[in-house]
Amino acid sequence: MKKDNTIYMYIKDNTLDIDMIVDDFSGYLYTIIQNAGNFPKEDIEEMISDTYFILWKNQYKLDVDKKISPYLFGIVKNLIKQRYHIFYKNDENIEDYEENLIINEKLDVTVESNELTRKIVQLLSEMKNEEKDIFYEFYFYSRKIKEIAIEYKLSESTVKSKLYRTRNKIRKELLKGGYSLNG
Amino acid sequence: MDKESLERIRQMTKDKITIANFQNDEGMKENKNNKIYSIRKIAVVACCMLILTTGAVFAKEIMKYFFGNEILDKAAESGYVGEINSDVVEEETILENNNTGIVIDDVDVSVKFNEFIMDDFTLSTNMTIEFDEKIKEVFDLDKLQFIAIEDLIVIDNEDIILFSSASKPDFDRLCKKYNLNHTFAVWDEKQYNCSHSRNLLSHDKERNIVNYNITANPADKLFPKSKELTFIFSKIKLEKYEEYNGQDIENGEYLKSEAITLTGDWNFKIEVPEKMYNRTNIEYKVISVSNKDFEVYEASVSDTGFAFGTIISNVEGEPFEYKFNEINKQFQAGQITLEECQKRTQEIFDSEEFKKYEENAPKEDGILKMNNKEYIKTFDYSVNEQIIDNITHITNSKGKKFMVSNLFYKEEFIDKDKYDFFNTFEMSKSDATDKLTVTIIYNGEPVYIELEKVK
């Protein structure tokens, strides 16, 4: 962990800057999970990404003036407990985080349907690179069509059409696989 | 924690957030009571079980072909299939467990190509992969859920790359090894840009056998009439997901994934059956069109789909889109450099004509307002296979309706007000009656095109 800033320091364009959080806290979370038990490397990586995902999902419930690490610690502790159904043991001082763990109780700490995520990731991996990249630009970086068009040297309509295609392909494949699409 | 680990974490997080945003937009959720799903799932499981429990020979007698795709199965059943029965290529591979890093040398892996289908829009092949007993030391085949040939390149007798799933380093390595003079991701006349699907058809834990299908569809041009194909690859990846502490795997929560990669060197040459390289389509002519702006330029049916193309005039769109499309196409085909592409795009932005357009065009937050218009409706959430009247479809004279299949499609402006629509439909030769009606849902209204078979 390079620094322990407040949530406020990780907000960019009114949303959490996940890239920056990944850079700053992955080593810290890796050590916590590694100390908690003999997890395979892939499990550790999965739990860390789940931690960031849960933090992102709850971003509007976070107190921007509080430090970010207790939130991350609370989430990761919960994930470890859920995985092994045992209480967490390591060298960290849990009391330091007690207050923030109460905050964490308000958070939704579930990760829904990893299977659906895997299915969509698989579908995306089968698409052309440009379509996939545009999908991430739109849905992860929340970039506007106009910005994507400039970045990729495409017209706005082409970007929209590519997004539309990708969405349709995913919808259609998911529909075939038994996912209801209209909520 | 190493750099690769950090990048994997970043990518996984990115995937989860991207897909959560997508799901939110779509109002999507999993519904296990979905009827279509249940029927399809039962059918697939039943077929796999037949293969598993009765052996390959008996399974073939019960269900001759199984491509994991309805329209391809139908084409195969009607005779449009090549029985390859290639030699078995056995390789002594290096197995690496991607999670634990455990490496096992000399794991025998045999690959054999079975059935094969190729036409203008599809290249699909079934193959059988057999692993030796050593694989059981590190991987439980019974739990196999995903298989991928990570660096497959398919090249034809004219040295055209029809398909590649290889990353740049793998692509460059294989091209060097096989003396192929191609550049990664340049979609010129010597290389196709494809989407693809990979289907695990069945696996037999006892005999360490996996049946696998790979299907590719071109995105930029129709597949050529190749006479011979070479399949080269070096990496087979197997992946499984396991539940934790007895939690239901169907709930998808906390699945533990594990993957192994087998590295070898496979090279198959396949003779394309004559009926495929000499393939002909049944042509249709236009009898009537209910909208005079529609000019049909393609209406033909093959063994894997119906191809329909029309130019639509007087379409209200963004007047510069076709210019950007043209530049982008030239760039993707390797005809112009990135610098040239950027220069030409900028020239359009800087032109007086564009500035004039921009001044008067509707804006949102200071930037040009998005044109969200969906000109042709080909998909709708509420549509199922029985009720497709609200989307673009084809009806044969028996009243059977067919949706678009997106095997090959184009929807783009080719001039200021001219729009090119091309798509394939899920109708093959066996369902193609003498007369057909194409219903295009254009700007929310149906346009009817009556077609008649050319005899």
XYZ file of C-alpha atoms in Angstrom:
638
model
C 0.000 0.000 0.000
C 1.542 3.248 -1.113
C -0.691 5.553 0.905
C -3.832 5.547 2.955
C -5.861 8.394 1.573
C -9.472 9.265 2.185
C -12.166 8.102 -0.198
C -12.343 11.671 -1.456
C -8.836 11.354 -2.893
C -9.994 8.444 -5.058
C -12.923 10.187 -6.651
C -12.555 11.253 -10.245
C -15.422 12.562 -12.392
C -17.878 11.797 -9.578
C -16.982 8.115 -9.480
C -14.370 5.953 -7.773
C -11.106 5.767 -9.679
C -10.827 1.987 -9.582
C -7.614 1.887 -11.614
C -5.880 4.030 -9.007
C -7.284 1.943 -6.139
C -6.099 -1.251 -7.827
C -2.600 0.221 -8.113
C -2.485 1.438 -4.519
C -4.131 -1.380 -2.565
C -3.677 -4.699 -4.375
C -0.399 -5.450 -2.583
C -2.008 -4.645 0.757
C -5.019 -6.895 0.142
C -2.815 -9.635 -1.270
C -0.826 -9.735 1.978
C -3.979 -9.802 4.112
C -5.465 -12.737 2.208
C -2.159 -14.573 2.029
C -1.801 -14.298 5.810
C -5.348 -15.521 6.329
C -4.803 -18.964 4.914
C -3.263 -21.076 2.264
C -5.244 -19.748 -0.694
C -4.153 -20.497 -4.259
C -2.914 -17.484 -6.171
C -5.957 -17.418 -8.449
C -8.342 -17.355 -5.462
C -6.467 -14.451 -3.941
C -6.735 -12.498 -7.180
C -10.447 -13.296 -7.439
C -11.089 -12.144 -3.857
C -9.180 -8.904 -4.406
C -11.178 -8.109 -7.532
C -14.398 -8.994 -5.653
C -13.331 -6.540 -2.940
C -12.916 -3.722 -5.446
C -16.183 -4.639 -7.126
C -18.082 -4.526 -3.817
C -16.469 -1.191 -2.961
C -17.490 0.178 -6.361
C -21.058 -1.120 -5.972
C -21.342 0.678 -2.631
C -19.528 3.833 -3.648
C -22.451 6.136 -2.892
C -22.782 4.757 0.646
C -19.172 5.489 1.552
C -18.160 8.390 3.773
C -15.808 10.345 1.543
C -13.926 11.816 4.496
C -12.942 8.419 5.888
C -9.885 6.468 4.901
C -10.329 3.849 2.242
C -8.304 0.982 3.753
C -10.732 0.125 6.595
C -13.506 -0.284 4.024
C -11.334 -2.567 1.946
C -10.254 -4.486 5.027
C -13.865 -4.960 6.140
C -14.941 -6.227 2.752
C -12.043 -8.597 2.270
C -12.474 -9.980 5.791
C -16.080 -10.736 4.971
C -15.136 -12.443 1.731
C -12.584 -14.645 3.461
C -15.162 -15.598 6.075
C -17.677 -16.440 3.420
C -15.210 -18.607 1.590
C -13.996 -20.668 4.461
C -16.762 -20.163 6.990
C -14.138 -19.572 9.620
C -13.133 -16.526 11.537
C -10.383 -14.468 10.180
C -7.008 -14.649 11.905
C -3.993 -12.561 11.075
C -1.609 -10.004 12.426
C -3.770 -6.991 11.659
C -5.258 -5.149 14.589
C -8.984 -5.644 14.137
C -9.858 -3.039 16.787
C -8.438 -0.332 14.541
C -11.178 -1.085 12.104
C -14.086 -1.707 14.437
C -15.783 1.579 13.726
C -15.487 1.101 10.029
C -16.685 -2.479 10.183
C -19.938 -1.109 11.534
C -20.094 1.104 8.479
C -19.399 -1.932 6.392
C -22.439 -3.672 7.831
C -24.482 -1.202 5.847
C -22.819 -2.249 2.643
C -24.096 -4.819 0.281
C -21.206 -7.262 0.351
C -22.419 -9.884 -2.050
C -21.041 -10.615 -5.496
C -23.877 -11.793 -7.667
C -23.666 -14.310 -10.390
C -20.008 -14.778 -11.157
C -21.244 -17.338 -13.637
C -23.042 -14.670 -15.641
C -19.909 -12.514 -15.570
C -17.830 -15.417 -16.830
C -20.320 -16.089 -19.602
C -20.247 -12.468 -20.765
C -16.458 -12.276 -20.478
C -16.278 -15.406 -22.608
C -18.609 -13.886 -25.206
C -16.559 -10.695 -25.225
C -13.351 -12.684 -25.706
C -14.850 -14.130 -28.870
C -15.559 -10.730 -30.370
C -13.385 -8.517 -32.463
C -10.883 -6.483 -30.435
C -12.298 -3.124 -31.417
C -15.879 -4.052 -30.468
C -14.667 -5.417 -27.141
C -12.558 -2.342 -26.391
C -15.437 0.005 -27.201
C -17.700 -2.007 -24.880
C -15.215 -1.529 -22.006
C -14.759 2.141 -22.814
C -18.504 2.674 -22.580
C -19.405 0.440 -19.652
C -16.259 0.578 -17.523
C -14.770 3.986 -18.155
C -18.250 5.514 -18.715
C -16.897 7.431 -21.662
C -19.236 9.290 -23.951
C -19.851 8.092 -27.493
C -18.253 11.242 -28.835
C -15.071 10.680 -26.814
C -14.835 7.057 -27.917
C -15.380 8.107 -31.526
C -12.471 10.547 -31.350
C -10.192 8.064 -29.575
C -10.882 5.272 -32.061
C -11.055 7.492 -35.147
C -14.611 6.424 -35.858
C -17.812 8.297 -36.433
C -20.259 8.468 -33.546
C -22.745 6.396 -35.486
C -20.165 3.685 -36.064
C -19.401 3.567 -32.348
C -23.109 3.349 -31.574
C -23.579 0.683 -34.168
C -20.668 -1.357 -32.767
C -22.022 -1.031 -29.236
C -25.468 -1.997 -30.453
C -24.045 -5.090 -32.169
C -22.089 -6.173 -29.126
C -25.078 -5.686 -26.850
C -27.337 -7.591 -29.218
C -24.930 -10.469 -29.508
C -24.634 -10.738 -25.731
C -28.394 -10.466 -25.263
C -29.058 -13.121 -27.858
C -26.501 -15.564 -26.472
C -27.733 -15.014 -22.922
C -31.302 -15.503 -23.995
C -30.287 -18.823 -25.497
C -28.548 -19.691 -22.236
C -31.560 -19.047 -20.058
C -31.111 -15.500 -18.832
C -34.202 -13.359 -18.654
C -33.437 -9.981 -20.206
C -36.254 -7.769 -19.105
C -35.802 -7.856 -15.379
C 2.558 -9.828 -5.763
C 3.890 -9.790 -9.305
C 2.973 -7.484 -12.177
C 0.985 -10.166 -14.051
C -1.099 -10.769 -10.936
C -1.843 -7.051 -10.634
C -2.950 -6.908 -14.271
C -5.202 -9.959 -13.831
C -6.824 -8.329 -10.793
C -7.305 -5.126 -12.772
C -8.886 -7.004 -15.684
C -11.190 -9.084 -13.437
C -12.352 -5.950 -11.620
C -12.873 -4.200 -14.918
C -14.917 -7.167 -16.200
C -17.145 -7.214 -13.119
C -17.836 -3.479 -13.179
C -18.328 -3.376 -16.965
C -20.807 -6.219 -16.838
C -22.621 -4.832 -13.800
C -23.087 -1.542 -15.683
C -24.258 -3.441 -18.744
C -26.702 -5.481 -16.639
C -28.041 -2.345 -14.997
C -28.625 -0.817 -18.409
C -30.345 -3.931 -19.654
C -32.331 -4.703 -16.494
C -30.947 -8.178 -16.808
C -31.236 -11.067 -14.408
C -30.943 -14.810 -14.508
C -34.248 -16.629 -14.678
C -34.022 -20.344 -14.208
C -37.658 -20.885 -15.021
C -37.211 -19.642 -18.547
C -38.928 -22.175 -20.774
C -36.667 -21.847 -23.798
C -33.692 -22.385 -21.562
C -35.138 -25.483 -19.960
C -35.983 -27.134 -23.256
C -32.656 -26.311 -24.852
C -30.738 -27.348 -21.787
C -32.532 -30.680 -21.558
C -31.911 -31.320 -25.256
C -28.226 -30.536 -24.945
C -27.782 -32.647 -21.820
C -29.673 -35.531 -23.412
C -27.447 -35.466 -26.482
C -24.282 -35.298 -24.408
C -25.469 -38.175 -22.275
C -26.117 -40.310 -25.305
C -22.582 -39.742 -26.485
C -21.156 -40.372 -23.063
C -23.064 -43.465 -22.136
C -23.298 -45.280 -25.410
C -19.957 -44.578 -27.022
C -19.165 -42.582 -30.113
C -20.323 -45.128 -32.716
C -23.735 -45.715 -31.156
C -24.180 -42.013 -30.532
C -23.669 -41.289 -34.204
C -26.393 -43.737 -35.134
C -28.833 -41.999 -32.813
C -27.931 -38.473 -33.768
C -25.704 -38.291 -36.749
C -24.466 -34.746 -36.377
C -24.091 -32.440 -33.481
C -22.476 -29.064 -34.023
C -24.050 -27.440 -30.979
C -25.890 -25.104 -33.353
C -29.385 -25.773 -34.718
C -28.894 -24.453 -38.226
C -25.587 -26.254 -38.714
C -27.109 -29.504 -37.440
C -29.923 -29.037 -39.915
C -27.498 -28.370 -42.796
C -25.531 -31.470 -41.835
C -28.648 -33.627 -41.608
C -29.611 -32.519 -45.115
C -26.225 -33.668 -46.404
C -24.219 -30.455 -46.377
C -21.370 -31.760 -44.233
C -17.868 -33.071 -44.790
C -16.833 -36.212 -42.961
C -13.168 -35.518 -42.446
C -11.952 -38.460 -40.407
C -8.500 -36.937 -40.319
C -5.440 -38.768 -39.094
C -5.021 -38.692 -35.363
C -2.168 -36.341 -34.547
C -0.566 -37.336 -31.282
C 1.686 -34.876 -29.509
C 3.801 -35.133 -26.402
C 2.756 -31.938 -24.703
C 3.875 -29.946 -21.715
C 1.063 -29.506 -19.228
C 1.045 -26.498 -16.948
C -1.450 -25.874 -14.182
C -2.103 -22.137 -14.459
C -3.065 -21.895 -10.762
C -0.346 -23.877 -9.064
C 2.386 -23.598 -11.675
C 2.871 -27.395 -11.611
C 4.371 -28.610 -14.894
C 4.178 -32.166 -16.215
C 6.183 -33.182 -19.278
C 5.256 -35.690 -21.963
C 1.492 -35.704 -21.595
C 0.168 -37.354 -24.749
C -2.656 -35.483 -26.430
C -4.285 -36.818 -29.605
C -6.407 -34.607 -31.812
C -8.665 -35.755 -34.626
C -10.945 -33.696 -36.882
C -14.395 -35.124 -37.519
C -17.234 -33.255 -39.230
C -16.815 -30.011 -41.086
C -19.028 -27.349 -42.677
C -17.942 -24.397 -44.781
C -19.896 -21.883 -46.815
C -19.932 -18.120 -47.389
C -20.806 -17.291 -43.779
C -19.626 -20.205 -41.692
C -16.585 -22.322 -41.026
C -17.293 -24.965 -38.421
C -15.508 -28.102 -37.386
C -15.926 -30.775 -34.750
C -12.888 -32.405 -33.255
C -12.075 -35.046 -30.700
C -9.256 -34.515 -28.237
C -7.957 -37.423 -26.183
C -5.638 -36.978 -23.213
C -3.462 -39.585 -21.561
C -3.946 -40.757 -17.975
C -1.403 -38.274 -16.621
C -3.941 -35.487 -16.947
C -5.867 -36.971 -14.026
C -2.986 -36.122 -11.705
C -3.783 -32.436 -12.018
C -7.204 -31.995 -13.597
C -10.601 -33.562 -13.057
C -12.066 -33.835 -16.562
C -15.496 -34.528 -15.084
C -15.626 -30.905 -13.999
C -14.446 -29.496 -17.316
C -16.570 -26.524 -18.319
C -14.581 -24.637 -20.879
C -12.035 -25.523 -23.510
C -10.223 -23.264 -25.916
C -7.630 -23.692 -28.591
C -5.936 -20.460 -27.776
C -3.834 -19.917 -30.880
C -5.708 -21.597 -33.718
C -4.932 -20.285 -37.200
C -6.832 -21.592 -40.223
C -5.187 -20.932 -43.574
C -6.347 -21.979 -47.037
C -4.615 -23.151 -50.226
C -4.257 -19.513 -51.403
C -2.409 -18.572 -48.173
C -5.435 -16.655 -46.918
C -5.909 -16.682 -43.161
C -9.595 -17.457 -42.709
C -9.545 -17.449 -38.951
C -7.207 -16.734 -36.066
C -7.777 -16.865 -32.320
C -4.093 -16.196 -31.578
C -2.787 -13.287 -29.547
C -0.148 -11.142 -31.253
C 2.891 -12.989 -29.818
C 1.354 -16.382 -30.722
C 0.303 -15.138 -34.153
C 3.789 -13.817 -34.913
C 5.418 -17.010 -33.601
C 3.215 -19.340 -35.666
C 3.512 -17.180 -38.794
C 7.298 -17.269 -38.485
C 7.314 -21.019 -37.913
C 5.101 -21.757 -40.929
C 6.547 -19.039 -43.189
C 3.313 -17.065 -43.367
C 3.653 -13.477 -44.496
C 0.767 -11.878 -42.596
C 0.441 -9.007 -40.152
C -1.547 -9.378 -36.953
C -5.029 -7.771 -37.129
C -4.727 -6.367 -40.627
C -7.909 -7.375 -42.426
C -6.740 -7.177 -45.998
C -7.512 -9.544 -48.858
C -5.181 -12.101 -47.265
C -6.799 -12.161 -43.837
C -10.344 -12.421 -42.489
C -11.730 -10.738 -39.414
C -14.047 -13.219 -37.697
C -16.195 -13.635 -34.638
C -16.291 -17.165 -33.313
C -17.873 -19.491 -30.806
C -16.382 -22.475 -29.021
C -18.601 -25.274 -27.861
C -17.713 -28.080 -25.534
C -19.950 -30.778 -27.011
C -19.259 -33.582 -24.569
C -16.528 -35.048 -22.435
C -15.911 -38.529 -21.193
C -13.986 -38.679 -17.944
C -13.382 -42.428 -18.097
C -11.762 -42.338 -21.514
C -10.265 -38.831 -21.154
C -11.993 -37.728 -24.336
C -13.378 -34.286 -25.171
C -15.558 -33.469 -28.177
C -15.255 -29.866 -29.199
C -16.595 -27.541 -31.869
C -15.287 -24.267 -33.164
C -17.372 -22.091 -35.471
C -16.189 -18.889 -37.132
C -18.230 -16.275 -39.007
C -16.574 -13.590 -41.133
C -17.143 -9.937 -40.354
C -15.727 -8.130 -43.347
C -16.112 -10.335 -46.437
C -17.631 -13.678 -47.393
C -15.508 -16.811 -47.008
C -13.786 -17.848 -50.253
C -14.275 -21.156 -52.053
C -11.142 -22.730 -50.625
C -10.139 -26.239 -51.656
C -7.802 -27.062 -48.832
C -7.471 -25.813 -45.264
C -4.628 -26.075 -42.782
C -5.303 -25.851 -39.067
C -2.285 -24.987 -36.936
C -2.179 -24.505 -33.174
C -0.012 -25.137 -30.135
C -2.067 -24.394 -27.003
C -5.133 -26.127 -25.593
C -6.582 -24.642 -22.431
C -8.987 -26.510 -20.159
C -10.888 -24.769 -17.402
C -13.170 -25.904 -14.602
C -15.147 -24.153 -11.905
C -15.837 -25.691 -8.546
C -18.228 -24.748 -5.799
C -17.036 -23.819 -2.355
C -18.337 -25.542 0.737
C -21.248 -27.197 -0.977
C -22.807 -23.974 -2.245
C -24.932 -24.478 -5.298
C -22.809 -23.984 -8.385
C -25.889 -22.824 -10.333
C -26.090 -19.781 -8.079
C -22.774 -18.798 -9.511
C -21.374 -17.498 -6.270
C -17.825 -18.063 -5.196
C -16.873 -20.419 -7.910
C -13.304 -21.531 -7.766
C -11.751 -21.732 -11.183
C -8.784 -23.773 -12.250
C -7.117 -23.971 -15.624
C -4.425 -26.013 -17.308
C -2.679 -25.352 -20.603
C -1.236 -28.099 -22.790
C 1.469 -26.949 -25.181
C 2.373 -28.974 -28.254
C 2.433 -28.542 -31.996
C -0.501 -29.563 -34.168
C -0.833 -29.175 -37.918
C -3.765 -30.595 -39.901
C -4.447 -30.398 -43.593
C -8.066 -30.859 -44.650
C -9.454 -31.336 -48.151
C -12.620 -29.256 -48.470
C -15.403 -31.425 -49.963
C -16.290 -30.516 -53.540
C -19.876 -29.632 -52.644
C -18.456 -26.905 -50.389
C -15.882 -25.323 -52.696
C -18.298 -25.638 -55.618
C -21.190 -24.435 -53.513
C -24.075 -22.638 -55.167
C -26.888 -20.656 -53.647
C -30.520 -20.513 -54.733
C -31.258 -17.022 -56.006
C -34.516 -15.110 -55.512
C -35.918 -12.213 -57.538
C -38.008 -9.336 -56.250
C -41.727 -9.395 -57.113
C -42.841 -6.394 -55.101
C -41.633 -3.953 -52.465
C -43.991 -1.892 -50.332
C -41.499 0.990 -50.004
C -39.975 2.548 -53.134
C -36.816 3.572 -51.242
C -35.745 -0.055 -50.964
C -33.496 -1.507 -53.639
C -32.745 -5.185 -53.012
C -29.302 -6.306 -54.201
C -29.072 -9.713 -52.570
C -31.621 -12.452 -51.910
C -30.277 -15.974 -51.906
C -30.310 -19.027 -49.728
C -27.490 -21.416 -48.853
C -27.335 -24.484 -46.644
C -26.684 -22.399 -43.556
C -28.763 -19.303 -44.087
C -30.656 -16.812 -46.188
C -28.707 -13.740 -47.272
C -30.581 -10.509 -47.817
C -29.198 -7.112 -48.719
C -30.867 -3.838 -49.604
C -29.863 -0.222 -50.102
C -32.326 2.185 -48.549
C -32.512 5.727 -49.949
C -33.697 8.967 -48.384
C -32.577 7.930 -44.918
C -32.198 10.754 -42.454
C -28.875 10.288 -40.757
C -25.608 11.969 -39.895
C -24.344 13.400 -43.177
C -20.662 12.699 -42.520
C -20.912 9.175 -41.272
C -20.250 7.513 -44.615
C -16.999 9.461 -44.975
C -15.755 8.257 -41.598
C -16.841 4.697 -42.470
C -14.832 4.768 -45.662
C -11.668 5.986 -43.918
C -12.067 3.407 -41.185
C -12.500 0.584 -43.700
C -9.344 1.585 -45.553
C -7.422 1.672 -42.287
C -8.666 -1.739 -41.156
C -7.770 -3.220 -44.523
C -4.219 -1.933 -44.120
C -4.609 0.395 -47.138
C -3.744 3.511 -45.143
C -1.627 4.082 -42.052
C -2.968 5.215 -38.688
C -1.409 8.643 -39.294
C -3.165 8.928 -42.652
C -6.430 7.790 -41.050
C -6.093 10.441 -38.312
C -5.144 13.107 -40.853
C -8.157 12.408 -43.069
C -10.531 12.263 -40.109
C -9.223 15.593 -38.861
C -9.615 17.075 -42.334
C -13.318 16.235 -42.204
C -13.665 17.811 -38.746
C -11.837 20.926 -39.999
C -13.815 21.264 -43.231
C -16.134 24.229 -43.689
C -18.924 21.842 -44.572
C -18.586 20.002 -41.258
C -18.338 23.218 -39.240
C -21.482 24.492 -40.878
C -23.265 21.243 -40.098
C -22.000 21.288 -36.504
C -23.273 24.836 -35.946
C -26.837 23.934 -36.763
C -26.973 20.364 -35.529
C -28.813 19.628 -32.253
C -26.493 19.550 -29.245
C -26.456 18.043 -25.800
C -24.089 19.389 -23.122
C -22.301 21.350 -25.809
C -21.526 18.351 -28.007
C -23.371 17.026 -31.000
C -26.482 15.191 -29.917
C -26.305 11.465 -30.395
C -28.298 10.002 -33.208
C -29.899 7.113 -31.363
C -32.105 6.103 -34.210
C -32.512 2.399 -34.750
C -33.235 2.216 -38.466
C -33.810 -1.517 -38.769
C -35.157 -3.470 -35.813
C -33.649 -6.953 -35.669
C -33.968 -7.729 -31.981
C -36.421 -7.138 -29.175
C -36.416 -8.300 -25.582
C -39.965 -9.536 -25.708
C -39.496 -11.581 -28.842
C -39.352 -15.345 -28.665
C -39.112 -17.912 -31.414
C -42.869 -18.145 -31.822
C -43.721 -14.449 -31.982
C -41.348 -12.481 -34.165
C -43.719 -10.145 -35.996
C -42.269 -7.054 -34.313
C -38.783 -7.617 -35.635
C -37.274 -8.085 -39.069
C -37.937 -11.628 -40.324
C -38.661 -13.861 -43.303
C -41.842 -15.891 -43.782
C -41.998 -18.863 -46.122
C -45.177 -19.923 -47.916
C -45.890 -22.459 -45.160
C -46.123 -19.592 -42.687
C -42.883 -20.443 -40.901
C -40.923 -17.398 -39.745
C -37.185 -16.936 -39.412
C -35.221 -14.305 -37.471
C -31.899 -12.758 -38.446
C -28.904 -14.883 -37.555
C -26.154 -12.230 -37.756
C -23.729 -14.693 -39.370
C -22.714 -11.842 -41.633
C -24.124 -8.353 -41.413
C -23.734 -4.771 -42.512
C -25.714 -1.774 -41.341
C -24.037 1.421 -42.447
C -24.356 4.614 -44.392
C -22.692 4.402 -47.786
C -23.669 7.926 -48.803
C -25.254 10.960 -47.143
C -28.725 9.464 -47.201
C -28.146 5.904 -48.400
C -28.114 3.064 -45.916
C -26.840 -0.443 -46.607
C -28.592 -3.239 -44.720
C -27.343 -6.791 -45.107
C -27.982 -9.740 -42.831
C -28.397 -13.484 -42.789
C -31.538 -15.205 -41.581
C -32.015 -18.548 -39.853
C -33.529 -20.148 -42.929
C -31.650 -22.764 -44.951
C -32.364 -24.365 -48.340
C -34.632 -27.018 -46.846
C -37.134 -24.367 -45.649
C -36.841 -22.089 -48.679
C -40.188 -22.291 -50.512
C -40.756 -20.869 -54.015
C -42.194 -17.673 -52.590
C -40.977 -15.787 -49.550
C -41.882 -12.558 -47.782
C -39.168 -10.482 -46.144
C -40.512 -8.131 -43.487
C -38.118 -5.332 -42.606
C -39.077 -3.264 -39.573
C -37.803 0.093 -40.798
C -38.274 3.184 -38.611
C -40.797 1.181 -36.606
C -42.962 0.301 -39.611
C -43.002 -2.933 -41.622
C -41.762 -2.921 -45.207
C -42.823 -6.025 -47.149
C -40.677 -7.519 -49.902
C -42.155 -10.375 -51.918
C -39.581 -12.735 -53.435
C -39.774 -15.572 -55.911
C -37.262 -18.349 -56.540
C -35.300 -18.007 -59.805
C -35.635 -21.270 -61.700
